[in-house]
CSV table of C-alpha atoms in Angstrom, one decimal:
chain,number,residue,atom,x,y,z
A,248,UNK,CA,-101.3,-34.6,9.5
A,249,UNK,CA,-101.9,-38.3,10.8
A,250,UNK,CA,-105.7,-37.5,10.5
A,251,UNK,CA,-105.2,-37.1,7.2
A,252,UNK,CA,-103.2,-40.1,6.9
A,253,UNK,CA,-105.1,-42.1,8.4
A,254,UNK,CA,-108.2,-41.1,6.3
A,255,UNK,CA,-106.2,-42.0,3.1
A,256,UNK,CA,-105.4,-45.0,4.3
A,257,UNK,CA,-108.1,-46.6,6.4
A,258,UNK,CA,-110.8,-45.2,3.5
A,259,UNK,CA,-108.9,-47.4,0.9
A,260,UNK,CA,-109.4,-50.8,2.2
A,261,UNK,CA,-111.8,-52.3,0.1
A,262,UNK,CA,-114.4,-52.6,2.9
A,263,UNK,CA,-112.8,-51.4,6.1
A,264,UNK,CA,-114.3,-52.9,9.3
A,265,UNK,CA,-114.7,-50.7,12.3
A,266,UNK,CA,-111.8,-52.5,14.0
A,267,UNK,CA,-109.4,-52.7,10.8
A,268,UNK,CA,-110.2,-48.7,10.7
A,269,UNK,CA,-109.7,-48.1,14.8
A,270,UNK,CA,-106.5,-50.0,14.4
A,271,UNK,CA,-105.2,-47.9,11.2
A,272,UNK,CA,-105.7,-44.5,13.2
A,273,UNK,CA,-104.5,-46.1,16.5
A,274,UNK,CA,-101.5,-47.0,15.0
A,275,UNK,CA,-100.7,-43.5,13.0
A,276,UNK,CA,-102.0,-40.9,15.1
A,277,UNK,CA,-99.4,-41.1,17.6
A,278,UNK,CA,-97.6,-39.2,14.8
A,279,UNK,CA,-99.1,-36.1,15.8
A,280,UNK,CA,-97.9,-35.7,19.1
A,281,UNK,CA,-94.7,-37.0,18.3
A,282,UNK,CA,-93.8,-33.9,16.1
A,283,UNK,CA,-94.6,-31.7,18.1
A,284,UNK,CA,-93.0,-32.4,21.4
A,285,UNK,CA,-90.2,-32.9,19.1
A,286,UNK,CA,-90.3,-29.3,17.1
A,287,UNK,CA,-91.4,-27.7,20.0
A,288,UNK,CA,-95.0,-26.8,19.1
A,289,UNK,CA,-97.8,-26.0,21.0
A,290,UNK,CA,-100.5,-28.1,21.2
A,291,UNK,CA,-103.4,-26.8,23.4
A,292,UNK,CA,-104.8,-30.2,24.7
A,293,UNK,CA,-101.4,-30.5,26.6
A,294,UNK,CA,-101.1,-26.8,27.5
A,295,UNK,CA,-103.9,-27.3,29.7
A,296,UNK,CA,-102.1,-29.6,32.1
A,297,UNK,CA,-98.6,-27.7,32.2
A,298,UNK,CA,-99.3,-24.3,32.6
A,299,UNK,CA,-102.1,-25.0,35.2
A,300,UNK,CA,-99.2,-27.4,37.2
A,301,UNK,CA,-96.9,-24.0,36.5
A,302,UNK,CA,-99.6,-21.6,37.7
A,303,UNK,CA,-99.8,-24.1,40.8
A,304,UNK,CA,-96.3,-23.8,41.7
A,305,UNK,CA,-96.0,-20.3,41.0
A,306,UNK,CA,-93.8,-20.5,37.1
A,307,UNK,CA,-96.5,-18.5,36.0
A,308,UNK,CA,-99.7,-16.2,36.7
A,309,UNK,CA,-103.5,-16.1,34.9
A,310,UNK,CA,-102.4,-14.0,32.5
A,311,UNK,CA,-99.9,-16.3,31.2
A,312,UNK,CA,-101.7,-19.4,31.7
A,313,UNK,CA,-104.8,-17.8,29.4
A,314,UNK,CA,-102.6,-16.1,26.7
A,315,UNK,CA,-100.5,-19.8,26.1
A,316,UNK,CA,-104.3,-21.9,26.1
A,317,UNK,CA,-105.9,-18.7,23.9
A,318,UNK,CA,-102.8,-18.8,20.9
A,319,UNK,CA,-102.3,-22.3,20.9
A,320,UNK,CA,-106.0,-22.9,20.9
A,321,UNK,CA,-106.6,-20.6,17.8
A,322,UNK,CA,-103.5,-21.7,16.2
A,323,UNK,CA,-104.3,-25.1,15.9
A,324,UNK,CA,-107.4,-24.1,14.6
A,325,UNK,CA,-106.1,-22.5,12.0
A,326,UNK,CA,-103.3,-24.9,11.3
A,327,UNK,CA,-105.9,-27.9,11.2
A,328,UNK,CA,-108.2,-26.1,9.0
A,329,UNK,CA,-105.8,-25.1,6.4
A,330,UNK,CA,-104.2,-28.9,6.1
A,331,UNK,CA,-108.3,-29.6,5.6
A,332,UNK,CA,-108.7,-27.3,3.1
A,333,UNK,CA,-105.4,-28.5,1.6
A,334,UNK,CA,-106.5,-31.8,1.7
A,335,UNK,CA,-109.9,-30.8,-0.4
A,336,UNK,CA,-108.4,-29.0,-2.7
A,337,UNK,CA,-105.8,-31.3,-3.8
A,338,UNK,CA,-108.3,-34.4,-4.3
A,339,UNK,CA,-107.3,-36.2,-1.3
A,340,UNK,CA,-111.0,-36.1,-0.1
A,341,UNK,CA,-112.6,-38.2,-2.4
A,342,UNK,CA,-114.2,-41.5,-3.1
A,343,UNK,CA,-113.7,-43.8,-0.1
A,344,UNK,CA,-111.7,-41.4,2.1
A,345,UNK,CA,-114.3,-38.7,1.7
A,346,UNK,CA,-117.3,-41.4,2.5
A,347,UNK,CA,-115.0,-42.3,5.5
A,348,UNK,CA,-114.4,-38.4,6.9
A,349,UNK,CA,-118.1,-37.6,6.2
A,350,UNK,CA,-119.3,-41.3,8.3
A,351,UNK,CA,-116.9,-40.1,11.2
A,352,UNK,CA,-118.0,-36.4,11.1
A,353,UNK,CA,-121.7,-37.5,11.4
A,354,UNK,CA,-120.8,-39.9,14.3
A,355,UNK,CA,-119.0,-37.7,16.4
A,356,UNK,CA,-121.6,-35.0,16.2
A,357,UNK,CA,-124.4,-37.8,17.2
A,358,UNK,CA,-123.5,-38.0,20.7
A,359,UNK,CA,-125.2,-35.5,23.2
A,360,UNK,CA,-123.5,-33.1,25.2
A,361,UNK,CA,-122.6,-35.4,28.6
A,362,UNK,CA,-121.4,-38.1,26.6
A,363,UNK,CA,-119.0,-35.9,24.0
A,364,UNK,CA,-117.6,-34.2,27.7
A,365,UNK,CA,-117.0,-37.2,29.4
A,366,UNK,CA,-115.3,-39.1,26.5
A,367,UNK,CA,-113.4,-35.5,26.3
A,368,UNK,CA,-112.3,-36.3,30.1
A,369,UNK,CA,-111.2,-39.2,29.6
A,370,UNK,CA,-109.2,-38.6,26.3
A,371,UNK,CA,-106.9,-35.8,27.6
A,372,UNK,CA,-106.3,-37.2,31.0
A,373,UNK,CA,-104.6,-40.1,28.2
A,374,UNK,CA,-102.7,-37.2,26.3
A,375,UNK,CA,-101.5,-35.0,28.8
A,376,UNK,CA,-100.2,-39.0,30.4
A,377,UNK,CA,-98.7,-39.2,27.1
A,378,UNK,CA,-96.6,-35.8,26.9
A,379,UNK,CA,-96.0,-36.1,30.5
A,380,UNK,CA,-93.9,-39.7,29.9
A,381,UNK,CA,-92.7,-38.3,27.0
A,382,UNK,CA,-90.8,-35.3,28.6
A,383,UNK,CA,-89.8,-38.0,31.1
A,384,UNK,CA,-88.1,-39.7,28.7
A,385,UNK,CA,-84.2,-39.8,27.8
A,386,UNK,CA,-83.8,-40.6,24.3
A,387,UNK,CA,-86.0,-40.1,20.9
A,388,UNK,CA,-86.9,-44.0,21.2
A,389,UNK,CA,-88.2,-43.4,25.3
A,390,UNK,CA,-90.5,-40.3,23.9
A,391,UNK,CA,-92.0,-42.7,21.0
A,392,UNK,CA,-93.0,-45.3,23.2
A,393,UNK,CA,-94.5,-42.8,25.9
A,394,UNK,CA,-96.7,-41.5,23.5
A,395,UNK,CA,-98.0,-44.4,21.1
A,396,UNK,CA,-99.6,-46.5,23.9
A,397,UNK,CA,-101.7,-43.6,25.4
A,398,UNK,CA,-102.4,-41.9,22.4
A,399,UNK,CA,-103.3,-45.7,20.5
A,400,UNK,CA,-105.4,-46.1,23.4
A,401,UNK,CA,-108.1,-43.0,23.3
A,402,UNK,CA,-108.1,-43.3,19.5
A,403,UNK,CA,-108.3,-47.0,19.1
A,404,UNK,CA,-111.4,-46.6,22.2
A,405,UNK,CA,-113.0,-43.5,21.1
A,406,UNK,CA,-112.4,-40.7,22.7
A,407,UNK,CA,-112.9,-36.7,21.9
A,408,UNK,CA,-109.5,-35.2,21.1
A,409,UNK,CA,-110.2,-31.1,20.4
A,410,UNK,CA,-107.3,-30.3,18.0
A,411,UNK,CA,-107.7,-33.9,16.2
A,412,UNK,CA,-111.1,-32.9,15.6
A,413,UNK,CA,-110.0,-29.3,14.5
A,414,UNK,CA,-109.4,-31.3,11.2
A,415,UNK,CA,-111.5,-34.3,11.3
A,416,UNK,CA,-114.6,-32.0,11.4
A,417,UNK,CA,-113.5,-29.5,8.5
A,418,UNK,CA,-112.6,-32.5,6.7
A,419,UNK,CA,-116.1,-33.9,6.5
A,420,UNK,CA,-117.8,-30.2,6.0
A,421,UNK,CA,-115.9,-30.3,3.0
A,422,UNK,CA,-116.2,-34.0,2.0
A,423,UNK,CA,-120.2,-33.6,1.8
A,424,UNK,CA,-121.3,-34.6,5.5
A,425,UNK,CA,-125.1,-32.8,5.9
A,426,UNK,CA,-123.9,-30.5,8.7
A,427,UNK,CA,-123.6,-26.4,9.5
A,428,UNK,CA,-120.7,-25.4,10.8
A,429,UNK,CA,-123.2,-24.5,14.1
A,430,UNK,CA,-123.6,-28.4,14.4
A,431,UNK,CA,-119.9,-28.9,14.4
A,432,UNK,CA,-119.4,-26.1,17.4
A,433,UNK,CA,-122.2,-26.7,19.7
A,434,UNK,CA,-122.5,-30.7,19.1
A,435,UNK,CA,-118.9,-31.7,19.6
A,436,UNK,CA,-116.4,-28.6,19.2
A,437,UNK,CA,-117.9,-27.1,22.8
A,438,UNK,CA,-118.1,-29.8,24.6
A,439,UNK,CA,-114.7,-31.5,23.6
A,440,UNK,CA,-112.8,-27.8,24.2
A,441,UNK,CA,-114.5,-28.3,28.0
A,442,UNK,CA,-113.9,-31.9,28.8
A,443,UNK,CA,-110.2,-31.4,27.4
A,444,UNK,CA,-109.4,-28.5,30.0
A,445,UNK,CA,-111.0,-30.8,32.8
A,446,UNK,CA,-108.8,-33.2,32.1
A,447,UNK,CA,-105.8,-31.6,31.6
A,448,UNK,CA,-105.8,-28.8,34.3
A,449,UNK,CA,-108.2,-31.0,37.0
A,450,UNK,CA,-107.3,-34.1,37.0
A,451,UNK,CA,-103.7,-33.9,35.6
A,452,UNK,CA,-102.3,-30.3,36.5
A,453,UNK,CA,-104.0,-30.6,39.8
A,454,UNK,CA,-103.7,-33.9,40.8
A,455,UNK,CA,-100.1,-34.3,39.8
A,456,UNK,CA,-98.7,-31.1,41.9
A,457,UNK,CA,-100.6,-32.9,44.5
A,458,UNK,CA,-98.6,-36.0,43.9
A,459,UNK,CA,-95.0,-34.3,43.2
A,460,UNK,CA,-95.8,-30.4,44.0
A,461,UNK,CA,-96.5,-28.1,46.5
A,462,UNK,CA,-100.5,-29.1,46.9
A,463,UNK,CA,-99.1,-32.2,48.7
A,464,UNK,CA,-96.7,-30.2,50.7
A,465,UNK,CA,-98.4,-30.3,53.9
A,466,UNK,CA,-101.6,-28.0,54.8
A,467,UNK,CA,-100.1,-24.6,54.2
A,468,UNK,CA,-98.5,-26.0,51.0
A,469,UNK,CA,-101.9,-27.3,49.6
A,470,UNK,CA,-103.9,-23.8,50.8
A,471,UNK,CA,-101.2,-21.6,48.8
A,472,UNK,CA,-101.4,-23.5,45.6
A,473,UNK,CA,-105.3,-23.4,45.7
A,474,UNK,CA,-104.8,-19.9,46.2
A,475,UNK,CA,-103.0,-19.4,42.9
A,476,UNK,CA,-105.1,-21.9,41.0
A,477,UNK,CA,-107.8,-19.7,41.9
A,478,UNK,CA,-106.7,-16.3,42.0
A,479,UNK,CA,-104.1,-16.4,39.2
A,480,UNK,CA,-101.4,-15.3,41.9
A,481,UNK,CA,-97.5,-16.1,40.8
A,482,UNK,CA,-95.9,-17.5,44.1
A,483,UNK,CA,-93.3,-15.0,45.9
A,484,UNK,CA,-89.9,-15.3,44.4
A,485,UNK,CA,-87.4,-17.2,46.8
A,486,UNK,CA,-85.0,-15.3,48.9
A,487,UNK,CA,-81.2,-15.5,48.0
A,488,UNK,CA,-79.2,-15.4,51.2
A,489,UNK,CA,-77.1,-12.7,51.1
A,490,UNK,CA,-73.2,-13.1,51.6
A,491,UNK,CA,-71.6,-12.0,54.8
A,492,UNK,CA,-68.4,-9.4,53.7
């Protein structure tokens, strides 16, 4: 939904800059994340990094961990592409905002395949940051902040969000950009969906059970979490002392 309003918006200067138009989406696309931490959706991007820190310490097994990334993933597919086709059909992607989704359809499709993963990487390990501080966070006001900064940052930069571009890319099919939906997939959609996993179950699930779970736990600690990383294995419940009569 802030894709959308951000197209509306930044197309309708009367000649947006690159910067005034970074700034205008770094600014409103916080939005996004923002509703749904707070409705409790699922968003797949940030998926990634907590159910491979629950399959780590043991909250979950493989099965779990691929069903949660597989439903959210096609849901916000679907969800994305429907406010797209909305948008189309409504007249919302017209004149300058169509010109505007079409320019950044064709620009994030440009990019070869190492270059779309890496700014993928580097994108999520800034989301999953931003739901991370925003659980952390006590009040409505603590969540807001946690997530505007990060998420300003890899959208004001440049980075490859997957569900973000679950719209932006429909959005400029349907606006007129020259494109199959093939380009769309193998140019950006593939290599965005990978980067974004890296990020999020690597660097973030990974490397904070490391930092606060049981892969920094000593030797044994770090071998068994590998173990379930790997293998899908739920840890063994814990043993509940049993009362003497």
């Amino acid at each position: 939904m802030a894709g959308l309003l951000s197209l509306c918006i930044a197309g309708n200067f009367n000649s947006p800059s690159t910067g005034v138009t970074s700034l205008v989406f770094a600014s409103l696309f916080p939005v996004n994340l923002l509703l749904v931490l707070q409705s409790g959706g699922q968003l797949f991007t940030g998926n990634t990094a907590t159910m491979a820190m629950g399959l780590i310490e043991g909250k979950c097994n493989l099965k779990h961990l691929a069903k949660s990334w597989i439903v959210a993933y096609i849901g916000n597919i679907i969800g994305c592409g429907m406010l797209a086709i909305v948008a189309s059909y409504t007249g919302l992607l017209t004149g300058a905002t169509a010109e505007l989704a079409v320019k950044m359809t064709m620009k994030k499709c440009h990019y070869s395949f190492g270059q779309t993963l890496v700014k993928a990487i580097m994108c999520n390990w800034l989301v999953c940051m931003a739901v991370w501080l925003a659980t952390s966070a006590q009040d409505l006001a603590g969540k807001m902040v946690g997530i505007w900064f990060p998420i300003s940052m890899f959208v004001a930069i440049g980075f490859e969000h997957s569900v973000a571009n679950f719209f932006m890319l429909p959005a400029g099919l349907l606006a007129g950009a020259p494109l199959s939906v093939a380009d769309v997939i193998f140019k950006n959609l593939i290599p965005v969906t990978i980067g974004n996993t890296i990020a999020g179950a690597l660097i973030i699930g990974c490397g904070f059970s490391f930092a606060f779970g049981s892969l920094g736990q000593g030797e044994r600690g770090s071998f068994r979490g590998l173990v379930r990383l790997l293998t899908g294995q739920a840890a063994p419940a814990a043993k509940v002392p049993v009362a003497a009569h």
